[in-house]
Amino acid sequence: MLVITRHRLPLPGFSDTRAALDAARGTLAALATRPGFVRGWLTRAVDEPDLLVVAHEWADVGSYRRALSSYDVKLLWPFLQSAVDEATAFEVLLECTPDTVREWPSDRGADADTVGLGDAAAAHVSRGDFG
């Protein structure tokens, strides 16, 4: 599981670039304490120095989502909410090394595009007679 957030400087709510970098460091440090965290990076676009990317790798999607509910991570919300509004969580489908290419199966459920928050996980779910 790879999480990528892009942040455009200057960040709202941060006095300068140093404050934004310190916030990114704090975010990665807090995430690193959570179960399932593998590693993380703060990067800057070479051709657009005002564009930062925070990327982190997780053992699985559940670990990442549970980490977001951690109190220590919630304290970092001012930095996290400064991310560009776009998809951030990606599952790895191909992994390449100099010697191999490995294909990973998707973890997405067969009904991932048809069932969402507030929906039942089956075509029909009886509410029963609670009368």
PDB file of C-alpha atoms in Angstrom:
ATOM      1  CA  MET A   1       0.000   0.000   0.000  1.00  0.00           C
ATOM      2  CA  LEU A   2       1.449   3.318  -1.056  1.00  0.00           C
ATOM      3  CA  VAL A   3       0.087   6.682   0.104  1.00  0.00           C
ATOM      4  CA  ILE A   4       1.014   9.834  -1.799  1.00  0.00           C
ATOM      5  CA  THR A   5      -0.045  13.374  -0.886  1.00  0.00           C
ATOM      6  CA  ARG A   6       1.018  16.480  -2.774  1.00  0.00           C
ATOM      7  CA  HIS A   7       1.343  19.837  -1.025  1.00  0.00           C
ATOM      8  CA  ARG A   8       1.842  23.186  -2.769  1.00  0.00           C
ATOM      9  CA  LEU A   9       3.927  25.819  -0.925  1.00  0.00           C
ATOM     10  CA  PRO A  10       3.178  28.120   0.738  1.00  0.00           C
ATOM     11  CA  LEU A  11       0.905  25.925   2.837  1.00  0.00           C
ATOM     12  CA  PRO A  12      -2.135  27.573   4.394  1.00  0.00           C
ATOM     13  CA  GLY A  13      -1.642  27.981   8.132  1.00  0.00           C
ATOM     14  CA  PHE A  14       2.156  27.671   8.057  1.00  0.00           C
ATOM     15  CA  SER A  15       4.342  30.757   8.395  1.00  0.00           C
ATOM     16  CA  ASP A  16       7.069  29.674   5.980  1.00  0.00           C
ATOM     17  CA  THR A  17       8.695  26.750   4.181  1.00  0.00           C
ATOM     18  CA  ARG A  18      10.648  25.706   7.294  1.00  0.00           C
ATOM     19  CA  ALA A  19       7.404  25.415   9.288  1.00  0.00           C
ATOM     20  CA  ALA A  20       5.875  23.278   6.514  1.00  0.00           C
ATOM     21  CA  LEU A  21       8.931  20.995   6.422  1.00  0.00           C
ATOM     22  CA  ASP A  22       8.835  20.636  10.207  1.00  0.00           C
ATOM     23  CA  ALA A  23       5.141  19.711   9.979  1.00  0.00           C
ATOM     24  CA  ALA A  24       5.928  17.096   7.317  1.00  0.00           C
ATOM     25  CA  ARG A  25       8.662  15.664   9.551  1.00  0.00           C
ATOM     26  CA  GLY A  26       6.229  15.490  12.469  1.00  0.00           C
ATOM     27  CA  THR A  27       3.631  13.784  10.298  1.00  0.00           C
ATOM     28  CA  LEU A  28       6.041  11.107   9.083  1.00  0.00           C
ATOM     29  CA  ALA A  29       7.402  10.603  12.613  1.00  0.00           C
ATOM     30  CA  ALA A  30       3.887  10.091  14.008  1.00  0.00           C
ATOM     31  CA  LEU A  31       2.915   7.725  11.195  1.00  0.00           C
ATOM     32  CA  ALA A  32       6.150   5.760  11.688  1.00  0.00           C
ATOM     33  CA  THR A  33       5.035   4.781  15.199  1.00  0.00           C
ATOM     34  CA  ARG A  34       1.882   3.078  13.925  1.00  0.00           C
ATOM     35  CA  PRO A  35       1.659  -0.683  13.283  1.00  0.00           C
ATOM     36  CA  GLY A  36       2.039  -1.569   9.601  1.00  0.00           C
ATOM     37  CA  PHE A  37       4.140   1.482   8.675  1.00  0.00           C
ATOM     38  CA  VAL A  38       7.025   0.405   6.409  1.00  0.00           C
ATOM     39  CA  ARG A  39       8.790   3.657   5.440  1.00  0.00           C
ATOM     40  CA  GLY A  40       8.135   7.217   4.343  1.00  0.00           C
ATOM     41  CA  TRP A  41       9.621  10.075   2.324  1.00  0.00           C
ATOM     42  CA  LEU A  42       9.303  13.806   1.927  1.00  0.00           C
ATOM     43  CA  THR A  43      10.272  14.810  -1.598  1.00  0.00           C
ATOM     44  CA  ARG A  44      10.338  18.033  -3.582  1.00  0.00           C
ATOM     45  CA  ALA A  45       9.686  18.368  -7.306  1.00  0.00           C
ATOM     46  CA  VAL A  46      12.947  19.186  -9.073  1.00  0.00           C
ATOM     47  CA  ASP A  47      11.228  21.364 -11.673  1.00  0.00           C
ATOM     48  CA  GLU A  48       8.633  22.895  -9.313  1.00  0.00           C
ATOM     49  CA  PRO A  49      10.345  23.532  -5.962  1.00  0.00           C
ATOM     50  CA  ASP A  50       7.080  24.721  -4.407  1.00  0.00           C
ATOM     51  CA  LEU A  51       5.572  21.223  -4.827  1.00  0.00           C
ATOM     52  CA  LEU A  52       6.208  18.733  -2.009  1.00  0.00           C
ATOM     53  CA  VAL A  53       5.226  15.078  -1.964  1.00  0.00           C
ATOM     54  CA  VAL A  54       4.822  13.059   1.213  1.00  0.00           C
ATOM     55  CA  ALA A  55       4.840   9.343   0.410  1.00  0.00           C
ATOM     56  CA  HIS A  56       4.614   6.437   2.801  1.00  0.00           C
ATOM     57  CA  GLU A  57       4.411   2.685   2.426  1.00  0.00           C
ATOM     58  CA  TRP A  58       2.151   0.465   4.550  1.00  0.00           C
ATOM     59  CA  ALA A  59       1.824  -3.277   5.023  1.00  0.00           C
ATOM     60  CA  ASP A  60      -1.863  -3.055   4.060  1.00  0.00           C
ATOM     61  CA  VAL A  61      -4.756  -0.632   3.678  1.00  0.00           C
ATOM     62  CA  GLY A  62      -6.176  -1.495   7.105  1.00  0.00           C
ATOM     63  CA  SER A  63      -2.977  -0.454   8.879  1.00  0.00           C
ATOM     64  CA  TYR A  64      -2.994   2.886   7.081  1.00  0.00           C
ATOM     65  CA  ARG A  65      -6.642   3.606   7.846  1.00  0.00           C
ATOM     66  CA  ARG A  66      -6.216   2.672  11.515  1.00  0.00           C
ATOM     67  CA  ALA A  67      -3.161   4.943  11.713  1.00  0.00           C
ATOM     68  CA  LEU A  68      -5.278   7.895  10.586  1.00  0.00           C
ATOM     69  CA  SER A  69      -7.554   7.403  13.593  1.00  0.00           C
ATOM     70  CA  SER A  70      -4.606   7.579  16.021  1.00  0.00           C
ATOM     71  CA  TYR A  71      -4.689  10.581  18.374  1.00  0.00           C
ATOM     72  CA  ASP A  72      -1.067  11.519  17.562  1.00  0.00           C
ATOM     73  CA  VAL A  73      -1.820  11.554  13.842  1.00  0.00           C
ATOM     74  CA  LYS A  74      -5.060  13.529  14.297  1.00  0.00           C
ATOM     75  CA  LEU A  75      -3.020  16.278  15.977  1.00  0.00           C
ATOM     76  CA  LEU A  76      -1.255  16.752  12.640  1.00  0.00           C
ATOM     77  CA  TRP A  77      -4.480  17.505  10.765  1.00  0.00           C
ATOM     78  CA  PRO A  78      -3.435  21.080   9.817  1.00  0.00           C
ATOM     79  CA  PHE A  79      -0.630  19.647   7.681  1.00  0.00           C
ATOM     80  CA  LEU A  80      -2.596  16.658   6.375  1.00  0.00           C
ATOM     81  CA  GLN A  81      -5.497  18.840   5.216  1.00  0.00           C
ATOM     82  CA  SER A  82      -3.140  21.021   3.168  1.00  0.00           C
ATOM     83  CA  ALA A  83      -2.806  18.205   0.622  1.00  0.00           C
ATOM     84  CA  VAL A  84      -4.066  18.661  -2.921  1.00  0.00           C
ATOM     85  CA  ASP A  85      -7.592  17.204  -3.101  1.00  0.00           C
ATOM     86  CA  GLU A  86      -7.084  13.996  -5.086  1.00  0.00           C
ATOM     87  CA  ALA A  87      -6.774  10.233  -4.574  1.00  0.00           C
ATOM     88  CA  THR A  88      -3.965   9.414  -2.140  1.00  0.00           C
ATOM     89  CA  ALA A  89      -4.036   5.664  -1.384  1.00  0.00           C
ATOM     90  CA  PHE A  90      -2.746   3.231  -4.016  1.00  0.00           C
ATOM     91  CA  GLU A  91      -2.336  -0.524  -4.033  1.00  0.00           C
ATOM     92  CA  VAL A  92       0.795  -1.956  -5.644  1.00  0.00           C
ATOM     93  CA  LEU A  93      -0.008  -4.036  -8.737  1.00  0.00           C
ATOM     94  CA  LEU A  94       3.503  -4.489 -10.182  1.00  0.00           C
ATOM     95  CA  GLU A  95       6.814  -4.422  -8.333  1.00  0.00           C
ATOM     96  CA  CYS A  96      10.033  -4.249 -10.332  1.00  0.00           C
ATOM     97  CA  THR A  97      13.651  -4.853  -9.352  1.00  0.00           C
ATOM     98  CA  PRO A  98      16.645  -5.065 -11.697  1.00  0.00           C
ATOM     99  CA  ASP A  99      16.103  -8.843 -11.878  1.00  0.00           C
ATOM    100  CA  THR A 100      12.352  -9.408 -11.647  1.00  0.00           C
ATOM    101  CA  VAL A 101       8.892  -8.064 -12.194  1.00  0.00           C
ATOM    102  CA  ARG A 102       6.355  -9.293  -9.668  1.00  0.00           C
ATOM    103  CA  GLU A 103       2.613  -8.929 -10.121  1.00  0.00           C
ATOM    104  CA  TRP A 104       0.497  -8.498  -6.994  1.00  0.00           C
ATOM    105  CA  PRO A 105      -3.190  -9.422  -6.825  1.00  0.00           C
ATOM    106  CA  SER A 106      -5.608  -6.602  -6.101  1.00  0.00           C
ATOM    107  CA  ASP A 107      -7.042  -6.311  -2.595  1.00  0.00           C
ATOM    108  CA  ARG A 108     -10.140  -4.529  -3.890  1.00  0.00           C
ATOM    109  CA  GLY A 109     -13.359  -6.389  -3.263  1.00  0.00           C
ATOM    110  CA  ALA A 110     -15.404  -7.630  -6.214  1.00  0.00           C
ATOM    111  CA  ASP A 111     -18.139  -5.174  -5.192  1.00  0.00           C
ATOM    112  CA  ALA A 112     -15.807  -2.216  -4.548  1.00  0.00           C
ATOM    113  CA  ASP A 113     -17.398  -0.096  -7.279  1.00  0.00           C
ATOM    114  CA  THR A 114     -20.983  -0.866  -6.283  1.00  0.00           C
ATOM    115  CA  VAL A 115     -20.931  -0.857  -2.470  1.00  0.00           C
ATOM    116  CA  GLY A 116     -19.962   2.183  -0.440  1.00  0.00           C
ATOM    117  CA  LEU A 117     -20.448   3.744   2.950  1.00  0.00           C
ATOM    118  CA  GLY A 118     -24.024   3.300   4.087  1.00  0.00           C
ATOM    119  CA  ASP A 119     -24.710   0.469   1.643  1.00  0.00           C
ATOM    120  CA  ALA A 120     -25.323  -3.117   2.610  1.00  0.00           C
ATOM    121  CA  ALA A 121     -22.678  -5.594   1.500  1.00  0.00           C
ATOM    122  CA  ALA A 122     -25.189  -7.793  -0.303  1.00  0.00           C
ATOM    123  CA  ALA A 123     -27.739  -7.320  -3.061  1.00  0.00           C
ATOM    124  CA  HIS A 124     -30.585  -7.518  -0.539  1.00  0.00           C
ATOM    125  CA  VAL A 125     -30.434  -7.383   3.226  1.00  0.00           C
ATOM    126  CA  SER A 126     -33.625  -7.899   5.184  1.00  0.00           C
ATOM    127  CA  ARG A 127     -34.041  -5.572   8.125  1.00  0.00           C
ATOM    128  CA  GLY A 128     -36.130  -8.200   9.856  1.00  0.00           C
ATOM    129  CA  ASP A 129     -39.227  -7.631  11.906  1.00  0.00           C
ATOM    130  CA  PHE A 130     -38.296  -5.421  14.834  1.00  0.00           C
ATOM    131  CA  GLY A 131     -41.963  -4.643  15.628  1.00  0.00           C
TER     132      GLY A 131
END
